PDB file of C-alpha atoms in Angstrom:
ATOM      1  CA  GLU Q  15      -5.740  28.351  16.475  1.00 95.00           C
ATOM      2  CA  VAL Q  16      -7.316  25.621  14.330  1.00 96.00           C
ATOM      3  CA  GLN Q  17      -6.899  22.380  16.863  1.00 97.00           C
ATOM      4  CA  LEU Q  18      -8.156  19.313  17.288  1.00 98.00           C
ATOM      5  CA  VAL Q  19      -8.113  18.168  21.057  1.00 98.00           C
ATOM      6  CA  GLN Q  20      -8.525  14.410  22.338  1.00 98.00           C
ATOM      7  CA  SER Q  21      -9.984  12.745  25.182  1.00 96.00           C
ATOM      8  CA  GLY Q  22     -11.370   8.936  26.203  1.00 96.00           C
ATOM      9  CA  GLY Q  23      -8.893   7.109  25.942  1.00 93.00           C
ATOM     10  CA  GLY Q  24      -7.856   4.569  28.628  1.00 96.00           C
ATOM     11  CA  LEU Q  25      -7.856   1.066  29.826  1.00 97.00           C
ATOM     12  CA  VAL Q  26     -10.536  -1.276  28.599  1.00 97.00           C
ATOM     13  CA  GLN Q  27     -11.512  -4.835  29.298  1.00 97.00           C
ATOM     14  CA  PRO Q  28     -11.603  -7.575  26.310  1.00 97.00           C
ATOM     15  CA  GLY Q  29     -15.405  -7.403  25.423  1.00 97.00           C
ATOM     16  CA  GLY Q  30     -15.096  -3.600  27.085  1.00 97.00           C
ATOM     17  CA  SER Q  31     -16.746  -0.311  25.069  1.00 97.00           C
ATOM     18  CA  LEU Q  32     -14.909   3.111  25.136  1.00 98.00           C
ATOM     19  CA  ARG Q  33     -15.943   6.164  23.416  1.00 98.00           C
ATOM     20  CA  LEU Q  34     -13.292   8.446  22.340  1.00 98.00           C
ATOM     21  CA  SER Q  35     -13.416  12.596  21.809  1.00 98.00           C
ATOM     22  CA  CYS Q  36     -12.406  15.279  19.075  1.00 98.00           C
ATOM     23  CA  ALA Q  37     -12.928  18.442  19.902  1.00 98.00           C
ATOM     24  CA  ALA Q  38     -12.581  20.732  16.943  1.00 98.00           C
ATOM     25  CA  SER Q  39     -11.922  24.873  17.313  1.00 97.00           C
ATOM     26  CA  GLY Q  40     -10.513  27.693  15.344  1.00 97.00           C
ATOM     27  CA  PHE Q  41     -12.636  26.293  12.814  1.00 97.00           C
ATOM     28  CA  THR Q  42     -16.356  26.018  10.613  1.00 97.00           C
ATOM     29  CA  PHE Q  43     -16.406  22.274  11.848  1.00 97.00           C
ATOM     30  CA  ASN Q  44     -19.309  21.309  10.027  1.00 95.00           C
ATOM     31  CA  SER Q  45     -17.982  22.495   6.930  1.00 96.00           C
ATOM     32  CA  PHE Q  46     -15.032  19.654   6.901  1.00 97.00           C
ATOM     33  CA  TRP Q  47     -15.242  15.849   7.318  1.00 97.00           C
ATOM     34  CA  MET Q  48     -13.324  13.975   9.359  1.00 97.00           C
ATOM     35  CA  ARG Q  49     -11.876  11.147  10.103  1.00 98.00           C
ATOM     36  CA  TRP Q  50     -10.690   8.450  12.593  1.00 98.00           C
ATOM     37  CA  VAL Q  51      -7.027   6.661  11.840  1.00 98.00           C
ATOM     38  CA  ARG Q  52      -4.975   4.751  14.718  1.00 98.00           C
ATOM     39  CA  GLN Q  53      -1.683   3.502  14.707  1.00 98.00           C
ATOM     40  CA  ALA Q  54      -0.316  -0.121  17.408  1.00 98.00           C
ATOM     41  CA  PRO Q  55       2.801  -0.069  18.774  1.00 97.00           C
ATOM     42  CA  GLY Q  56       5.693   0.125  16.935  1.00 95.00           C
ATOM     43  CA  LYS Q  57       3.322   0.268  13.280  1.00 96.00           C
ATOM     44  CA  GLY Q  58       1.630   2.380  10.724  1.00 96.00           C
ATOM     45  CA  LEU Q  59      -0.997   4.475  10.337  1.00 97.00           C
ATOM     46  CA  VAL Q  60      -4.636   3.048   9.657  1.00 97.00           C
ATOM     47  CA  TRP Q  61      -7.673   4.334   8.405  1.00 97.00           C
ATOM     48  CA  LEU Q  62     -10.276   3.745  10.181  1.00 97.00           C
ATOM     49  CA  SER Q  63     -13.725   5.420   9.771  1.00 97.00           C
ATOM     50  CA  ARG Q  64     -14.212   8.729   7.726  1.00 97.00           C
ATOM     51  CA  ILE Q  65     -17.833  11.009   8.150  1.00 97.00           C
ATOM     52  CA  ASN Q  66     -19.034  13.850   5.795  1.00 96.00           C
ATOM     53  CA  SER Q  67     -19.453  17.157   6.732  1.00 96.00           C
ATOM     54  CA  ASP Q  68     -23.239  17.053   8.432  1.00 94.00           C
ATOM     55  CA  GLY Q  69     -23.138  13.527   9.336  1.00 95.00           C
ATOM     56  CA  THR Q  70     -25.365  11.711   7.239  1.00 96.00           C
ATOM     57  CA  SER Q  71     -22.369   9.513   5.885  1.00 96.00           C
ATOM     58  CA  THR Q  72     -19.902   7.613   7.399  1.00 97.00           C
ATOM     59  CA  THR Q  73     -17.570   4.934   5.988  1.00 96.00           C
ATOM     60  CA  TYR Q  74     -15.814   2.284   7.552  1.00 97.00           C
ATOM     61  CA  ALA Q  75     -12.692  -0.226   7.695  1.00 95.00           C
ATOM     62  CA  ASP Q  76     -13.285  -3.930   7.524  1.00 94.00           C
ATOM     63  CA  SER Q  77     -11.615  -4.175  10.479  1.00 95.00           C
ATOM     64  CA  VAL Q  78     -14.195  -1.742  12.754  1.00 97.00           C
ATOM     65  CA  ARG Q  79     -16.853  -1.886  10.729  1.00 97.00           C
ATOM     66  CA  GLY Q  80     -19.928  -3.292  12.533  1.00 97.00           C
ATOM     67  CA  ARG Q  81     -18.382  -2.745  16.116  1.00 98.00           C
ATOM     68  CA  PHE Q  82     -17.154   0.887  15.726  1.00 98.00           C
ATOM     69  CA  THR Q  83     -19.259   3.918  15.042  1.00 98.00           C
ATOM     70  CA  ILE Q  84     -17.989   7.726  14.038  1.00 98.00           C
ATOM     71  CA  SER Q  85     -20.367  10.343  14.511  1.00 98.00           C
ATOM     72  CA  ARG Q  86     -20.683  14.195  14.994  1.00 98.00           C
ATOM     73  CA  ASP Q  87     -22.387  17.169  16.996  1.00 97.00           C
ATOM     74  CA  SER Q  88     -22.109  20.293  15.936  1.00 96.00           C
ATOM     75  CA  SER Q  89     -23.360  21.963  18.484  1.00 96.00           C
ATOM     76  CA  LYS Q  90     -20.435  21.347  20.419  1.00 97.00           C
ATOM     77  CA  ASN Q  91     -18.059  21.169  17.577  1.00 98.00           C
ATOM     78  CA  THR Q  92     -16.456  17.298  18.233  1.00 98.00           C
ATOM     79  CA  LEU Q  93     -16.121  14.676  16.389  1.00 98.00           C
ATOM     80  CA  TYR Q  94     -16.782  10.416  18.124  1.00 98.00           C
ATOM     81  CA  LEU Q  95     -15.340   7.509  18.235  1.00 98.00           C
ATOM     82  CA  GLN Q  96     -17.636   4.947  19.834  1.00 98.00           C
ATOM     83  CA  MET Q  97     -15.484   1.427  20.365  1.00 98.00           C
ATOM     84  CA  ASN Q  98     -17.855  -1.891  21.127  1.00 98.00           C
ATOM     85  CA  SER Q  99     -16.910  -5.298  21.232  1.00 98.00           C
ATOM     86  CA  LEU Q 100     -12.914  -4.889  21.724  1.00 98.00           C
ATOM     87  CA  SER Q 101     -10.186  -7.295  21.829  1.00 97.00           C
ATOM     88  CA  VAL Q 102      -6.516  -6.875  22.090  1.00 97.00           C
ATOM     89  CA  GLU Q 103      -5.896  -6.169  18.512  1.00 97.00           C
ATOM     90  CA  ASP Q 104      -7.891  -2.780  18.964  1.00 98.00           C
ATOM     91  CA  THR Q 105      -4.208  -1.619  21.115  1.00 98.00           C
ATOM     92  CA  ALA Q 106      -3.456   1.115  19.668  1.00 98.00           C
ATOM     93  CA  THR Q 107      -2.864   5.235  19.927  1.00 98.00           C
ATOM     94  CA  TYR Q 108      -6.077   6.964  18.263  1.00 98.00           C
ATOM     95  CA  PHE Q 109      -5.920   9.782  16.485  1.00 98.00           C
ATOM     96  CA  CYS Q 110      -9.072  12.100  14.878  1.00 98.00           C
ATOM     97  CA  ALA Q 111      -8.308  14.100  11.614  1.00 98.00           C
ATOM     98  CA  ARG Q 112      -9.826  16.996   9.479  1.00 98.00           C
ATOM     99  CA  GLU Q 113      -9.522  16.627   5.749  1.00 97.00           C
ATOM    100  CA  ASP Q 114      -9.026  18.939   3.258  1.00 93.00           C
ATOM    101  CA  PHE Q 115     -11.498  21.130   2.481  1.00 86.00           C
ATOM    102  CA  PHE Q 116     -10.437  20.919  -1.578  1.00 88.00           C
ATOM    103  CA  SER Q 117      -8.672  17.061  -1.135  1.00 89.00           C
ATOM    104  CA  ASP Q 118      -8.555  14.172   0.811  1.00 90.00           C
ATOM    105  CA  ALA Q 119      -5.720  14.605   2.872  1.00 96.00           C
ATOM    106  CA  CYS Q 120      -5.779  15.123   6.425  1.00 97.00           C
ATOM    107  CA  ASP Q 121      -4.660  18.324   6.653  1.00 97.00           C
ATOM    108  CA  VAL Q 122      -5.157  18.550  11.093  1.00 98.00           C
ATOM    109  CA  TRP Q 123      -4.433  16.243  13.296  1.00 98.00           C
ATOM    110  CA  GLY Q 124      -5.988  15.516  17.214  1.00 98.00           C
ATOM    111  CA  GLN Q 125      -2.639  14.783  19.620  1.00 98.00           C
ATOM    112  CA  GLY Q 126      -3.680  11.378  19.971  1.00 98.00           C
ATOM    113  CA  THR Q 127      -5.402   9.277  22.741  1.00 98.00           C
ATOM    114  CA  THR Q 128      -4.093   5.832  23.527  1.00 98.00           C
ATOM    115  CA  VAL Q 129      -6.673   2.712  24.018  1.00 98.00           C
ATOM    116  CA  ILE Q 130      -5.083  -0.423  25.775  1.00 98.00           C
ATOM    117  CA  VAL Q 131      -7.804  -3.402  25.556  1.00 98.00           C
ATOM    118  CA  SER Q 132      -6.335  -5.821  28.287  1.00 96.00           C
ATOM    119  CA  SER Q 133      -7.719  -7.634  31.042  1.00 94.00           C
TER     120      SER Q 133
ATOM    121  CA  GLN R  11       1.028  -6.206   4.119  1.00 55.00           C
ATOM    122  CA  SER R  12       0.335  -2.502   3.139  1.00 62.00           C
ATOM    123  CA  LEU R  13      -1.192  -1.796  -0.630  1.00 88.00           C
ATOM    124  CA  LEU R  14       1.100   1.091  -0.958  1.00 96.00           C
ATOM    125  CA  THR R  15       5.253  -0.611  -0.195  1.00 96.00           C
ATOM    126  CA  GLN R  16       7.442   1.946   0.939  1.00 97.00           C
ATOM    127  CA  PRO R  17      11.074   1.019   1.376  1.00 97.00           C
ATOM    128  CA  PRO R  18      11.301   0.434   5.336  1.00 96.00           C
ATOM    129  CA  SER R  19      14.410   2.523   6.414  1.00 97.00           C
ATOM    130  CA  VAL R  20      16.176   5.120   4.172  1.00 98.00           C
ATOM    131  CA  SER R  21      18.835   7.067   4.943  1.00 97.00           C
ATOM    132  CA  GLY R  22      21.860   9.896   3.953  1.00 96.00           C
ATOM    133  CA  ALA R  23      24.443  12.144   5.342  1.00 97.00           C
ATOM    134  CA  PRO R  24      23.387  15.789   6.535  1.00 97.00           C
ATOM    135  CA  GLY R  25      22.849  18.190   3.157  1.00 97.00           C
ATOM    136  CA  GLN R  26      22.669  14.936   0.941  1.00 97.00           C
ATOM    137  CA  ASN R  27      19.217  14.317  -0.770  1.00 97.00           C
ATOM    138  CA  VAL R  28      17.485  11.500  -0.253  1.00 97.00           C
ATOM    139  CA  SER R  29      14.123   9.827  -1.928  1.00 98.00           C
ATOM    140  CA  ILE R  30      11.249   8.361  -0.525  1.00 98.00           C
ATOM    141  CA  SER R  31       9.266   5.183  -2.906  1.00 98.00           C
ATOM    142  CA  CYS R  32       5.465   5.066  -2.756  1.00 98.00           C
ATOM    143  CA  THR R  33       4.743   1.698  -4.893  1.00 97.00           C
ATOM    144  CA  GLY R  34       0.764   1.292  -5.665  1.00 96.00           C
ATOM    145  CA  SER R  35      -1.111  -0.896  -8.083  1.00 95.00           C
ATOM    146  CA  SER R  36      -3.908   0.117 -10.901  1.00 94.00           C
ATOM    147  CA  SER R  37      -6.696  -0.091  -8.658  1.00 94.00           C
ATOM    148  CA  ASN R  38      -4.978   2.640  -6.098  1.00 95.00           C
ATOM    149  CA  LEU R  39      -2.144   5.023  -7.475  1.00 96.00           C
ATOM    150  CA  GLY R  40      -2.478   4.172 -11.013  1.00 95.00           C
ATOM    151  CA  ALA R  41      -6.250   4.173 -10.918  1.00 95.00           C
ATOM    152  CA  GLY R  42      -5.430   8.219 -10.596  1.00 95.00           C
ATOM    153  CA  TYR R  43      -6.086   8.719  -7.030  1.00 96.00           C
ATOM    154  CA  ASP R  44      -3.723  11.013  -5.233  1.00 96.00           C
ATOM    155  CA  VAL R  45      -1.105  10.409  -2.870  1.00 98.00           C
ATOM    156  CA  HIS R  46      -0.399  12.549   0.609  1.00 98.00           C
ATOM    157  CA  TRP R  47       2.670  11.814   2.426  1.00 98.00           C
ATOM    158  CA  TYR R  48       2.470  13.132   6.307  1.00 98.00           C
ATOM    159  CA  GLN R  49       6.251  13.148   8.499  1.00 98.00           C
ATOM    160  CA  GLN R  50       5.931  11.721  12.019  1.00 98.00           C
ATOM    161  CA  PHE R  51       8.087  12.158  15.164  1.00 98.00           C
ATOM    162  CA  PRO R  52       8.312   9.839  17.965  1.00 96.00           C
ATOM    163  CA  GLY R  53       5.440  10.373  20.398  1.00 95.00           C
ATOM    164  CA  ALA R  54       3.680  12.537  18.149  1.00 97.00           C
ATOM    165  CA  ALA R  55       0.718  13.290  15.591  1.00 98.00           C
ATOM    166  CA  PRO R  56       1.235  12.773  11.662  1.00 98.00           C
ATOM    167  CA  LYS R  57       1.855  15.870   9.963  1.00 98.00           C
ATOM    168  CA  LEU R  58       0.957  16.688   6.451  1.00 98.00           C
ATOM    169  CA  LEU R  59       3.847  17.257   4.747  1.00 98.00           C
ATOM    170  CA  ILE R  60       2.441  16.852   0.439  1.00 97.00           C
ATOM    171  CA  SER R  61      -1.255  17.164  -0.268  1.00 95.00           C
ATOM    172  CA  VAL R  62      -1.997  16.305  -3.913  1.00 96.00           C
ATOM    173  CA  ASN R  63       1.292  14.536  -5.528  1.00 96.00           C
ATOM    174  CA  LYS R  64       3.144  17.570  -5.136  1.00 97.00           C
ATOM    175  CA  ASN R  65       1.900  20.392  -3.352  1.00 96.00           C
ATOM    176  CA  ARG R  66       3.290  21.766   0.015  1.00 97.00           C
ATOM    177  CA  PRO R  67       1.259  23.139   2.574  1.00 94.00           C
ATOM    178  CA  SER R  68       2.000  26.282   3.839  1.00 94.00           C
ATOM    179  CA  GLY R  69       5.426  26.307   6.510  1.00 95.00           C
ATOM    180  CA  VAL R  70       6.550  22.922   5.001  1.00 97.00           C
ATOM    181  CA  PRO R  71       9.928  23.606   3.834  1.00 96.00           C
ATOM    182  CA  ASP R  72      10.987  23.759  -0.078  1.00 95.00           C
ATOM    183  CA  ARG R  73      13.130  21.478   0.631  1.00 97.00           C
ATOM    184  CA  PHE R  74      10.352  18.672   0.426  1.00 98.00           C
ATOM    185  CA  SER R  75       8.959  17.664  -2.914  1.00 98.00           C
ATOM    186  CA  GLY R  76       6.601  15.096  -4.149  1.00 97.00           C
ATOM    187  CA  SER R  77       6.000  13.526  -7.577  1.00 97.00           C
ATOM    188  CA  LYS R  78       3.165  10.506  -9.035  1.00 97.00           C
ATOM    189  CA  SER R  79       3.419   8.791 -12.112  1.00 96.00           C
ATOM    190  CA  GLY R  80       1.253   5.721 -12.998  1.00 96.00           C
ATOM    191  CA  THR R  81       1.580   3.370  -9.945  1.00 96.00           C
ATOM    192  CA  SER R  82       4.247   4.670  -8.229  1.00 97.00           C
ATOM    193  CA  ALA R  83       4.414   8.173  -6.743  1.00 98.00           C
ATOM    194  CA  SER R  84       8.298   9.453  -5.024  1.00 98.00           C
ATOM    195  CA  LEU R  85       8.922  11.843  -1.576  1.00 98.00           C
ATOM    196  CA  ALA R  86      12.569  13.945  -2.435  1.00 98.00           C
ATOM    197  CA  ILE R  87      14.209  15.576  -0.077  1.00 97.00           C
ATOM    198  CA  THR R  88      17.175  17.923  -0.968  1.00 97.00           C
ATOM    199  CA  GLY R  89      19.848  18.948   1.403  1.00 97.00           C
ATOM    200  CA  LEU R  90      19.135  17.054   4.422  1.00 97.00           C
ATOM    201  CA  GLN R  91      19.153  17.714   7.790  1.00 97.00           C
ATOM    202  CA  ALA R  92      19.242  16.029  11.423  1.00 97.00           C
ATOM    203  CA  GLU R  93      15.574  17.373  12.384  1.00 96.00           C
ATOM    204  CA  ASP R  94      14.257  15.211   8.900  1.00 97.00           C
ATOM    205  CA  GLU R  95      14.925  12.100  11.123  1.00 97.00           C
ATOM    206  CA  ALA R  96      11.043  11.014  11.587  1.00 98.00           C
ATOM    207  CA  VAL R  97       8.912   8.481   9.738  1.00 98.00           C
ATOM    208  CA  TYR R  98       7.316   9.506   6.259  1.00 98.00           C
ATOM    209  CA  TYR R  99       3.827   7.396   5.838  1.00 98.00           C
ATOM    210  CA  CYS R 100       2.513   7.654   2.145  1.00 98.00           C
ATOM    211  CA  GLN R 101      -1.623   7.685   1.515  1.00 97.00           C
ATOM    212  CA  SER R 102      -4.383   7.359  -1.034  1.00 97.00           C
ATOM    213  CA  TYR R 103      -7.477   5.497  -1.628  1.00 95.00           C
ATOM    214  CA  ASP R 104      -7.867   2.132  -3.366  1.00 94.00           C
ATOM    215  CA  ASP R 105     -10.956   1.673  -4.824  1.00 93.00           C
ATOM    216  CA  ILE R 106     -11.280  -1.978  -4.825  1.00 92.00           C
ATOM    217  CA  LEU R 107     -10.635  -2.620  -1.267  1.00 90.00           C
ATOM    218  CA  SER R 108     -13.148   1.047  -0.900  1.00 91.00           C
ATOM    219  CA  ALA R 109     -10.493   2.225   1.945  1.00 92.00           C
ATOM    220  CA  TRP R 110      -8.353   4.899   2.549  1.00 94.00           C
ATOM    221  CA  LEU R 111      -4.436   3.708   2.592  1.00 94.00           C
ATOM    222  CA  PHE R 112      -1.268   4.446   3.980  1.00 96.00           C
ATOM    223  CA  GLY R 113       1.906   3.095   2.958  1.00 97.00           C
ATOM    224  CA  GLY R 114       4.154   1.049   5.934  1.00 96.00           C
ATOM    225  CA  GLY R 115       6.173   4.057   6.519  1.00 97.00           C
ATOM    226  CA  ALA R 116       9.635   4.974   5.468  1.00 98.00           C
ATOM    227  CA  LYS R 117      12.379   5.939   8.985  1.00 98.00           C
ATOM    228  CA  LEU R 118      14.550   8.444   7.881  1.00 98.00           C
ATOM    229  CA  THR R 119      17.729   8.171   9.593  1.00 97.00           C
ATOM    230  CA  VAL R 120      20.164  11.432   8.835  1.00 96.00           C
ATOM    231  CA  LEU R 121      23.347   9.651   9.486  1.00 93.00           C
TER     232      LEU R 121
END
């Protein structure tokens, strides 16, 4: 079964850091581009970051550029999002997603992990 | 405010047909970038519903269809069912922002 299983969310103080993980299975992980998307409570979806299949190219939304780092480990079939300098505005559910091989649609999604930034 | 504009809510009775619009601009839909549609139930991850303007992934009922023209796109749902009650998002790329955008989401209520 093709799936993405997320971990790493939790409660963190403002200014703190957190690393999210997204473990892939059921498909050839290093053939697919991957993304992170978040959703603040009661709000819509927001794209955060994208990484190419071999990890050599990354793109970020303005809201997280310089604070968040996307990476991947092909030996562990895992996608990461390192989040630094967190603020209360970063409180959200974070989703990892796989890009469809033939388009930039996200065809497989993780279950989501919640990050709460609060003192 | 999202650069892909969707109505915040749409509604219809079971069996009726509804359409959800997604209005963009010359830097996204109008520039020829594809639109994709997602369905999200409360507390769940989004699910890809329509890709590349009009393509249904395997398992998506043919009651769902997509179209795109110029700076706008639409998701049509025919024969509404209670299980269709969810939030629907459109998504595309914007070349001024150099970012992937989601619409604000349209909450479908089945009356």
